[in-house]
Each structure stands twice: as structure tokens, then as C-alpha cells.
Amino acid sequence: MTPFQSDPMMFAVLALLLGWAAWSDLARLTIPNVIPAAITALWPLHLAVLGWTSNWPGSLAAALAVLALGLIAFARGWCGGGDVKLLAGTALWFEPVLLAALLFKIAIMGMVMALLRLRGAHLGAAAVLQRLGAVRLGGVAMEGALPYGVAIAGGALWTLALGPDLFP
């Protein structure tokens, strides 16, 4: 049994927060600070529910390493600050043995998004979102920067659901 199977309530809250981050980043290219803060703040509660039995020191060290590398990427203009905070907060929830799977799946999700952008498929998505009132056609979220919070959330949910496996 994985930690997430033994703590389905926290899994559901984490999934909702990741979904909110993805939607916000897609719609406005902004991840509100409250989302990574909540993800980070809920992690110790999750550990308490599990009885502090996971490799939490390793998870903390790995998340700090992700944060440090993310800050370097942010300083170089390679990613946004919200992406760095979301990735570091999300990394806390994964033991070091799953961190490589998480980052790999996030990279796959980002690659798919980039390929869709290159193929022009994002115009169809923008039209649908415009009808829903989420973004303007040709708005910020669909041109220029890639809303990488979507890839982070997707990769995290994929890893939470399947662990290190790519497919069920």
C-alpha cells in the first residue's frame, strides 16, 4: 500500500490544489502563492497521518535540492517563480526514490505541451477556453511562455496514481 492509498483525503486535497494550479497557470500564466504554500503546509499533516513512517528527511532534502536548482533556472529566466515554488512544494510529497519518476513525467507532460504548441493545436484549446470565459483567444496564456504549472500538476498526478510506472 502506498502512502497515498493510506491517506486518500490528503491525496484528494493535493489533487485539487494541483488542478487549481494548472487551471490558474493555463488561464493567466500565474500560480497564486497560496497554492504552493498550501501544498507545502499540508505535507507535515500528511506525514503525521502516516505516523512519520516515510523517508521524510530524504524528501525534504530532495525538495530543497529541487528548490535550489529551480531558483537557478528562475534567475536565468528559464522558468517562472510560481513554477519553482509549485515544483518544490510538490516534490516534498515524493520520497527520493520517486523523485526521478516525478521529474521524468513532468518533462514528458511539458514536451507534449510544447509539441501541441508547435503544431498549432493550442488554438483549438484557446477557443474552447474562451467560450468558457477562461482566456482570450490569442491571450497571454496561449502565446509566449508555456504554462508549465500544467505539466507539473499533470506529472505529479500521474506519479501519484501510478508510482514509478509509466502505464497501468
CSV table of C-alpha atoms in Angstrom, one decimal:
chain,number,residue,atom,x,y,z
A,1,MET,CA,0.0,0.0,0.0
A,2,THR,CA,1.4,3.4,-1.0
A,3,PRO,CA,1.2,6.4,1.4
A,4,PHE,CA,-1.4,7.9,-0.8
A,5,GLN,CA,-3.7,4.8,-0.6
A,6,SER,CA,-3.4,5.0,3.2
A,7,ASP,CA,-4.2,8.7,3.2
A,8,PRO,CA,-6.8,9.3,0.5
A,9,MET,CA,-8.1,12.6,2.0
A,10,MET,CA,-4.7,14.3,1.7
A,11,PHE,CA,-4.4,12.8,-1.8
A,12,ALA,CA,-7.7,14.4,-2.8
A,13,VAL,CA,-6.7,17.8,-1.3
A,14,LEU,CA,-3.3,17.6,-3.1
A,15,ALA,CA,-5.0,16.7,-6.4
A,16,LEU,CA,-7.4,19.6,-6.0
A,17,LEU,CA,-4.6,22.0,-5.3
A,18,LEU,CA,-2.6,20.8,-8.3
A,19,GLY,CA,-5.7,21.1,-10.5
A,20,TRP,CA,-6.2,24.7,-9.3
A,21,ALA,CA,-2.5,25.5,-10.0
A,22,ALA,CA,-2.8,24.0,-13.5
A,23,TRP,CA,-6.0,25.9,-14.3
A,24,SER,CA,-4.7,29.2,-13.0
A,25,ASP,CA,-1.4,28.8,-14.9
A,26,LEU,CA,-3.2,27.9,-18.1
A,27,ALA,CA,-5.7,30.8,-17.8
A,28,ARG,CA,-3.4,33.6,-16.5
A,29,LEU,CA,0.2,32.3,-16.5
A,30,THR,CA,0.2,32.8,-12.8
A,31,ILE,CA,0.2,30.3,-9.9
A,32,PRO,CA,-1.2,32.1,-6.8
A,33,ASN,CA,1.2,31.9,-3.9
A,34,VAL,CA,-1.4,30.3,-1.7
A,35,ILE,CA,-1.3,27.1,-3.8
A,36,PRO,CA,2.4,26.1,-3.3
A,37,ALA,CA,2.1,27.4,0.3
A,38,ALA,CA,-0.9,25.1,1.0
A,39,ILE,CA,0.8,22.1,-0.7
A,40,THR,CA,3.9,22.7,1.5
A,41,ALA,CA,1.9,23.3,4.7
A,42,LEU,CA,-0.2,20.1,4.2
A,43,TRP,CA,2.9,17.9,3.8
A,44,PRO,CA,3.6,17.7,7.6
A,45,LEU,CA,-0.1,16.9,8.2
A,46,HIS,CA,0.2,14.1,5.7
A,47,LEU,CA,3.3,12.8,7.5
A,48,ALA,CA,1.5,13.0,10.8
A,49,VAL,CA,-1.4,10.9,9.5
A,50,LEU,CA,1.1,8.3,8.3
A,51,GLY,CA,2.9,8.3,11.7
A,52,TRP,CA,6.1,9.9,10.3
A,53,THR,CA,7.0,6.5,8.8
A,54,SER,CA,8.1,7.7,5.4
A,55,ASN,CA,11.6,8.8,4.5
A,56,TRP,CA,10.7,12.4,5.2
A,57,PRO,CA,14.3,13.7,5.8
A,58,GLY,CA,15.1,12.4,2.3
A,59,SER,CA,12.0,14.0,0.8
A,60,LEU,CA,12.9,17.3,2.5
A,61,ALA,CA,16.5,17.2,1.2
A,62,ALA,CA,15.3,16.3,-2.3
A,63,ALA,CA,12.8,19.1,-2.3
A,64,LEU,CA,15.4,21.6,-1.1
A,65,ALA,CA,17.6,20.5,-4.0
A,66,VAL,CA,14.8,20.9,-6.4
A,67,LEU,CA,14.2,24.4,-5.0
A,68,ALA,CA,17.9,25.3,-5.3
A,69,LEU,CA,18.0,24.2,-8.9
A,70,GLY,CA,14.7,25.9,-9.6
A,71,LEU,CA,16.0,29.2,-8.2
A,72,ILE,CA,18.9,29.0,-10.6
A,73,ALA,CA,16.6,28.3,-13.5
A,74,PHE,CA,14.4,31.2,-12.4
A,75,ALA,CA,17.4,33.6,-12.1
A,76,ARG,CA,18.3,32.7,-15.7
A,77,GLY,CA,14.8,33.4,-16.9
A,78,TRP,CA,14.2,29.7,-17.8
A,79,CYS,CA,11.0,29.4,-15.7
A,80,GLY,CA,8.6,31.4,-13.6
A,81,GLY,CA,8.8,31.7,-9.8
A,82,GLY,CA,5.4,30.1,-9.4
A,83,ASP,CA,6.6,27.1,-11.3
A,84,VAL,CA,9.6,26.8,-9.0
A,85,LYS,CA,7.5,27.1,-5.8
A,86,LEU,CA,4.9,24.6,-7.1
A,87,LEU,CA,7.6,22.1,-8.1
A,88,ALA,CA,9.5,22.3,-4.8
A,89,GLY,CA,6.3,22.1,-2.7
A,90,THR,CA,5.1,19.1,-4.8
A,91,ALA,CA,8.5,17.4,-4.6
A,92,LEU,CA,8.1,17.2,-0.8
A,93,TRP,CA,5.3,14.7,-1.2
A,94,PHE,CA,7.5,12.2,-3.0
A,95,GLU,CA,10.2,10.1,-1.4
A,96,PRO,CA,13.6,10.4,-3.1
A,97,VAL,CA,13.0,7.0,-4.9
A,98,LEU,CA,10.0,8.5,-6.7
A,99,LEU,CA,11.5,11.9,-7.4
A,100,ALA,CA,13.2,10.8,-10.7
A,101,ALA,CA,9.9,9.4,-11.9
A,102,LEU,CA,8.1,12.6,-11.0
A,103,LEU,CA,10.6,14.8,-12.8
A,104,PHE,CA,10.6,12.5,-15.8
A,105,LYS,CA,6.8,12.5,-16.1
A,106,ILE,CA,6.7,16.3,-15.7
A,107,ALA,CA,9.2,16.5,-18.6
A,108,ILE,CA,7.0,14.3,-20.7
A,109,MET,CA,4.0,16.5,-20.0
A,110,GLY,CA,6.0,19.6,-20.8
A,111,MET,CA,7.2,18.0,-24.1
A,112,VAL,CA,3.6,17.1,-25.1
A,113,MET,CA,2.5,20.7,-24.3
A,114,ALA,CA,5.4,22.1,-26.4
A,115,LEU,CA,4.6,19.8,-29.3
A,116,LEU,CA,1.0,20.8,-29.2
A,117,ARG,CA,2.0,24.4,-29.3
A,118,LEU,CA,4.3,23.8,-32.2
A,119,ARG,CA,1.5,22.0,-34.1
A,120,GLY,CA,-0.9,24.8,-33.5
A,121,ALA,CA,-3.3,22.6,-31.5
A,122,HIS,CA,-3.4,25.2,-28.8
A,123,LEU,CA,-5.7,27.4,-30.9
A,124,GLY,CA,-8.5,24.9,-30.6
A,125,ALA,CA,-7.9,24.8,-26.8
A,126,ALA,CA,-7.9,28.6,-26.6
A,127,ALA,CA,-11.2,28.8,-28.5
A,128,VAL,CA,-12.8,26.3,-26.0
A,129,LEU,CA,-11.4,28.1,-23.0
A,130,GLN,CA,-12.5,31.5,-24.5
A,131,ARG,CA,-16.1,30.1,-24.7
A,132,LEU,CA,-15.8,29.1,-21.0
A,133,GLY,CA,-14.6,32.6,-20.2
A,134,ALA,CA,-11.1,31.4,-19.0
A,135,VAL,CA,-8.8,33.1,-21.5
A,136,ARG,CA,-9.0,35.4,-24.5
A,137,LEU,CA,-8.2,33.9,-27.9
A,138,GLY,CA,-4.6,35.0,-28.5
A,139,GLY,CA,-4.3,35.9,-24.8
A,140,VAL,CA,-1.2,35.6,-22.7
A,141,ALA,CA,-1.8,32.0,-21.6
A,142,MET,CA,-1.7,30.7,-25.2
A,143,GLU,CA,1.2,32.6,-26.7
A,144,GLY,CA,4.7,33.2,-25.5
A,145,ALA,CA,5.5,31.4,-22.3
A,146,LEU,CA,4.4,27.8,-21.8
A,147,PRO,CA,2.2,27.4,-18.7
A,148,TYR,CA,4.4,24.8,-17.1
A,149,GLY,CA,2.3,24.5,-14.0
A,150,VAL,CA,0.1,22.3,-16.1
A,151,ALA,CA,3.0,20.0,-16.8
A,152,ILE,CA,4.0,20.0,-13.1
A,153,ALA,CA,0.4,19.2,-11.9
A,154,GLY,CA,0.0,16.5,-14.6
A,155,GLY,CA,3.2,14.8,-13.9
A,156,ALA,CA,2.6,14.9,-10.2
A,157,LEU,CA,-0.9,13.4,-10.6
A,158,TRP,CA,0.4,10.8,-13.0
A,159,THR,CA,3.1,9.8,-10.4
A,160,LEU,CA,0.7,9.8,-7.5
A,161,ALA,CA,-1.6,7.5,-9.4
A,162,LEU,CA,0.9,5.1,-10.9
A,163,GLY,CA,4.1,5.5,-8.8
A,164,PRO,CA,7.2,5.0,-10.9
A,165,ASP,CA,5.3,3.2,-13.7
A,166,LEU,CA,4.5,5.0,-16.9
A,167,PHE,CA,1.4,2.9,-17.7
A,168,PRO,CA,-1.0,0.9,-15.5
